[in-house]
Coordinates of C-alpha atoms in Angstrom, one line a residue:
M960 CA -23.9 -42.5 13.8
N961 CA -20.3 -41.4 13.8
K962 CA -19.3 -38.7 11.3
C963 CA -15.9 -38.5 9.7
F964 CA -14.3 -36.7 6.9
C965 CA -10.9 -36.0 5.3
G966 CA -9.5 -32.7 4.3
K967 CA -7.0 -32.5 1.4
F968 CA -4.9 -29.7 0.0
S969 CA -4.7 -28.9 -3.7
R970 CA -1.1 -27.6 -3.6
I971 CA 0.3 -30.3 -1.2
N972 CA 0.3 -33.8 -2.7
N973 CA 0.0 -36.9 -0.5
Y974 CA -1.1 -34.9 2.5
S975 CA -4.5 -34.9 4.2
V976 CA -6.1 -34.1 7.6
N977 CA -8.6 -36.5 9.0
Y978 CA -11.5 -35.4 11.2
G979 CA -13.5 -38.0 13.1
Y980 CA -11.1 -41.0 13.0
K981 CA -7.4 -42.0 13.3
E982 CA -5.7 -44.1 10.7
S983 CA -3.5 -47.0 11.2
L984 CA -0.3 -47.5 9.2
S985 CA -2.3 -49.5 6.6
G986 CA -4.6 -46.6 6.0
K987 CA -7.6 -48.1 7.6
P988 CA -9.6 -46.4 10.3
L989 CA -8.1 -47.3 13.7
F990 CA -10.5 -45.7 16.2
F991 CA -13.1 -42.9 16.2
E992 CA -12.3 -39.4 17.6
P993 CA -15.0 -36.8 17.9
V994 CA -14.5 -33.9 15.4
E995 CA -15.0 -31.4 18.1
E996 CA -11.8 -32.6 19.9
N997 CA -9.7 -32.3 16.8
L998 CA -10.4 -28.6 16.1
E999 CA -8.8 -25.5 17.6
L1000 CA -10.6 -22.2 17.5
G1001 CA -8.9 -19.2 16.0
Y1002 CA -9.5 -15.7 17.2
V1003 CA -9.1 -12.2 15.7
I1004 CA -8.0 -9.4 18.0
S1005 CA -6.9 -5.9 17.6
I1006 CA -3.3 -4.8 17.7
H1007 CA -3.9 -2.9 20.9
K1008 CA -5.5 -6.0 22.5
A1009 CA -2.5 -8.1 21.4
Q1010 CA 0.1 -5.9 23.1
G1011 CA 2.2 -7.9 25.6
S1012 CA 1.2 -11.2 23.9
E1013 CA 3.2 -13.4 21.5
F1014 CA 1.9 -16.0 19.0
N1015 CA 3.7 -18.6 16.9
R1016 CA 1.9 -17.4 13.8
V1017 CA 0.4 -14.0 13.2
Y1018 CA -1.8 -12.9 10.3
L1019 CA -1.9 -9.1 10.1
I1020 CA -4.7 -7.4 8.1
L1021 CA -3.6 -4.0 7.0
P1022 CA -6.4 -1.9 5.4
K1023 CA -5.8 0.7 2.8
R1024 CA -6.9 3.8 4.6
N1025 CA -5.5 7.0 6.1
S1026 CA -6.2 6.9 9.8
R1027 CA -4.5 8.7 12.7
L1028 CA -4.6 5.4 14.5
L1029 CA -2.2 3.9 12.0
S1030 CA 1.4 4.7 13.0
M1031 CA 4.9 3.4 12.9
E1032 CA 4.6 2.3 16.5
L1033 CA 1.4 0.4 15.9
M1034 CA 3.0 -1.4 13.0
Y1035 CA 6.0 -2.3 15.1
T1036 CA 3.7 -3.7 17.8
A1037 CA 1.8 -5.8 15.2
I1038 CA 4.9 -7.3 13.6
T1039 CA 6.6 -8.1 16.8
R1040 CA 3.7 -10.2 18.1
A1041 CA 4.9 -13.1 15.9
T1042 CA 7.6 -15.4 17.3
H1043 CA 8.0 -17.6 14.2
H1044 CA 5.9 -16.6 11.3
L1045 CA 4.2 -13.4 10.1
T1046 CA 1.8 -13.1 7.2
I1047 CA 0.6 -9.6 6.2
F1048 CA -2.6 -9.1 4.1
A1049 CA -2.3 -5.6 2.6
Q1050 CA -5.4 -4.2 0.9
N1051 CA -4.9 -3.4 -2.8
D1052 CA -1.1 -2.5 -2.7
V1053 CA 1.8 -1.4 -0.5
S1054 CA 0.9 2.3 -0.4
T1055 CA -0.1 2.0 3.3
F1056 CA 3.4 0.7 4.1
I1057 CA 5.0 3.6 2.3
D1058 CA 2.7 6.1 4.0
L1059 CA 3.7 4.6 7.4
S1060 CA 7.4 5.0 6.7
Q1061 CA 7.1 8.8 6.8
I1062 CA 8.4 10.4 9.9
G1063 CA 5.2 12.3 10.3
K1064 CA 3.4 9.0 10.9
S1065 CA 5.3 8.4 14.1
S1066 CA 3.1 9.0 17.1
I1067 CA 6.1 9.6 19.3
N1068 CA 7.6 12.2 17.0
R1069 CA 4.3 13.9 16.5
I1070 CA 4.1 14.6 20.2
N1071 CA 7.2 16.9 19.8
S1072 CA 8.5 16.3 23.2
S1073 CA 11.4 14.6 24.8
V1074 CA 12.9 14.4 28.3
F1075 CA 16.5 14.6 27.2
D1076 CA 16.7 16.0 23.6
F1077 CA 14.0 18.2 22.3
A1078 CA 13.9 17.9 18.4
P1079 CA 10.5 18.8 17.2
L1080 CA 9.4 17.9 13.7
P1081 CA 9.3 20.7 11.1
D1082 CA 6.0 22.6 11.0
E1083 CA 5.8 21.9 7.2
L1084 CA 5.2 18.2 7.9
F1085 CA 1.9 19.2 9.6
K1086 CA 0.9 21.8 7.0
V1087 CA 1.0 19.5 3.9
N1088 CA -2.7 18.8 4.4
N1089 CA -4.3 22.0 3.1
N1090 CA -7.0 22.9 0.5
W1091 CA -4.6 22.1 -2.3
Y1092 CA -3.2 18.7 -1.2
E1093 CA -5.4 16.1 0.3
D1094 CA -3.8 13.6 2.7
D1095 CA -6.1 10.9 1.6
K1096 CA -7.5 10.1 -1.8
V1097 CA -10.9 11.8 -1.4
I1098 CA -11.3 13.7 -4.8
S1099 CA -13.5 11.8 -7.2
T1100 CA -12.7 11.6 -10.9
L1101 CA -14.5 10.3 -14.0
S1102 CA -12.5 7.1 -13.6
Q1103 CA -12.6 4.5 -10.9
Y1104 CA -9.9 6.3 -8.9
F1105 CA -10.0 8.9 -6.1
V1106 CA -7.0 11.2 -6.3
R1107 CA -5.2 13.5 -3.9
S1108 CA -5.4 16.9 -5.6
K1109 CA -7.5 18.9 -8.1
S1110 CA -4.7 18.9 -10.6
E1111 CA -4.5 15.1 -10.5
M1112 CA -8.3 15.1 -10.9
N1113 CA -7.9 17.1 -14.2
I1114 CA -5.2 14.7 -15.5
A1115 CA -7.4 11.7 -14.6
N1116 CA -10.5 13.2 -16.2
I1117 CA -8.7 14.1 -19.4
L1118 CA -7.1 10.7 -19.7
S1119 CA -10.6 9.1 -19.1
L1120 CA -12.3 11.4 -21.7
K1121 CA -9.6 10.6 -24.3
K1122 CA -10.0 6.8 -23.5
I1123 CA -6.4 6.4 -22.6
P1124 CA -5.9 3.5 -20.2
F1125 CA -4.2 4.3 -16.9
E1126 CA -3.8 3.2 -13.3
Y1127 CA -3.3 5.4 -10.3
E1128 CA -0.5 5.0 -7.8
I1129 CA 0.5 1.4 -8.4
P1130 CA 4.0 0.2 -7.3
L1131 CA 6.8 0.4 -9.9
F1132 CA 9.8 -1.7 -9.3
A1133 CA 13.3 -1.2 -10.8
P1134 CA 15.5 -4.1 -11.7
D1135 CA 17.5 -3.6 -8.4
G1136 CA 14.3 -4.1 -6.4
S1137 CA 13.8 -0.4 -5.4
M1138 CA 10.3 1.0 -5.8
F1139 CA 8.3 4.2 -6.2
L1140 CA 4.6 4.9 -6.7
P1141 CA 4.1 6.9 -9.9
D1142 CA 1.0 9.2 -9.9
F1143 CA -0.2 7.7 -13.1
T1144 CA 0.9 4.6 -15.0
I1145 CA -0.2 4.8 -18.7
R1146 CA 0.0 1.8 -21.0
W1147 CA -0.1 3.0 -24.6
Q1148 CA 0.7 0.9 -27.7
G1149 CA 2.7 -1.7 -25.7
Q1150 CA 4.7 0.7 -23.7
D1151 CA 4.4 2.0 -20.2
Y1152 CA 4.7 5.7 -19.4
Y1153 CA 4.7 7.3 -15.9
W1154 CA 3.1 10.7 -15.2
E1155 CA 4.3 12.5 -12.1
H1156 CA 2.6 15.7 -11.0
V1157 CA 5.0 17.6 -8.9
G1158 CA 3.5 19.9 -6.2
R1159 CA 5.1 21.1 -3.0
L1160 CA 8.6 22.0 -4.1
D1161 CA 8.5 24.7 -1.5
I1162 CA 8.8 22.0 1.2
P1163 CA 12.5 20.9 1.4
E1164 CA 11.6 17.3 2.3
Y1165 CA 9.2 17.1 -0.7
K1166 CA 11.8 18.6 -3.0
N1167 CA 14.6 16.2 -1.9
H1168 CA 12.2 13.3 -2.4
W1169 CA 11.3 14.4 -5.9
D1170 CA 15.0 15.0 -6.8
N1171 CA 15.8 11.4 -5.8
K1172 CA 12.8 10.1 -7.6
K1173 CA 13.7 12.0 -10.8
I1174 CA 17.2 10.4 -10.7
W1175 CA 15.7 7.0 -10.2
Y1176 CA 13.4 7.4 -13.3
D1177 CA 16.3 8.6 -15.5
A1178 CA 18.4 5.6 -14.4
N1179 CA 15.7 2.9 -14.7
F1180 CA 13.0 4.1 -17.1
P1181 CA 14.7 6.7 -19.4
G1182 CA 12.4 8.5 -21.8
R1183 CA 9.2 7.3 -20.2
L1184 CA 8.6 10.0 -17.6
I1185 CA 6.0 12.8 -18.0
T1186 CA 6.2 15.6 -15.6
T1187 CA 3.9 18.5 -14.8
F1188 CA 4.1 21.1 -12.0
E1189 CA 1.4 22.6 -9.9
S1190 CA 2.2 26.2 -10.7
N1191 CA -0.6 27.4 -13.0
L1192 CA -1.3 24.0 -14.5
Q1193 CA -4.2 24.4 -16.9
S1194 CA -6.4 21.8 -18.6
K1195 CA -5.2 23.0 -22.0
E1196 CA -1.6 22.1 -21.0
I1197 CA -2.7 18.6 -20.0
E1198 CA -4.6 18.2 -23.2
G1199 CA -1.5 19.3 -25.2
I1200 CA 0.7 16.7 -23.4
V1201 CA -1.9 14.0 -24.0
A1202 CA -2.3 14.9 -27.7
Q1203 CA 1.5 14.9 -28.2
K1204 CA 2.4 11.8 -26.3
F1205 CA -0.5 9.5 -27.1
K1206 CA -1.4 10.0 -30.8

């Protein structure tokens, strides 16, 4: 007994794909075609394995993780495998993209070598990962989130204990399409507030980034930024800010 079936698409009207038979112009089955001959297998391969190959369509799965294997160069290789169409599935949010945009995520630059022009990266870029600042979100809190530093852990825990709803590192877009990742987004009585905990101002790149970020907040979200600094931040200071801002 010949088996046939028809696949339809909920978002595309008047379009279907037949498996097992061909239709005539009148819509009646014209002749039988084995299902096995009307299917094309799809394969999943690693980016490394795909080097040197090209495909009409590429579906890139980008996990949300901090791995030394993820680099600018690897992302470039993945994107340029597609000749016509590229779809990227990013886990949770775009933070991995932002992380890969940092110069320290370039495998070539991290080698600190060049045949013609030796321009090594500043040592500070390799010293950010110390006991105070964690490169990945590995510090657990009383909430669902893992955070990057002990001070952020205290902020998250106090917000949780006070039952103040918040999210950690979710993209915030300005009307012009520019974007930053606030440390904490707090929704309170119909208004959004953004809590930034500022740490490594002793690193020039970090300080420049924060200065630009502060200007961006003032221009796009005036009056909704809460700022704390790493120097001697105490739980009592956090509790005072919470009591004052979220009565």
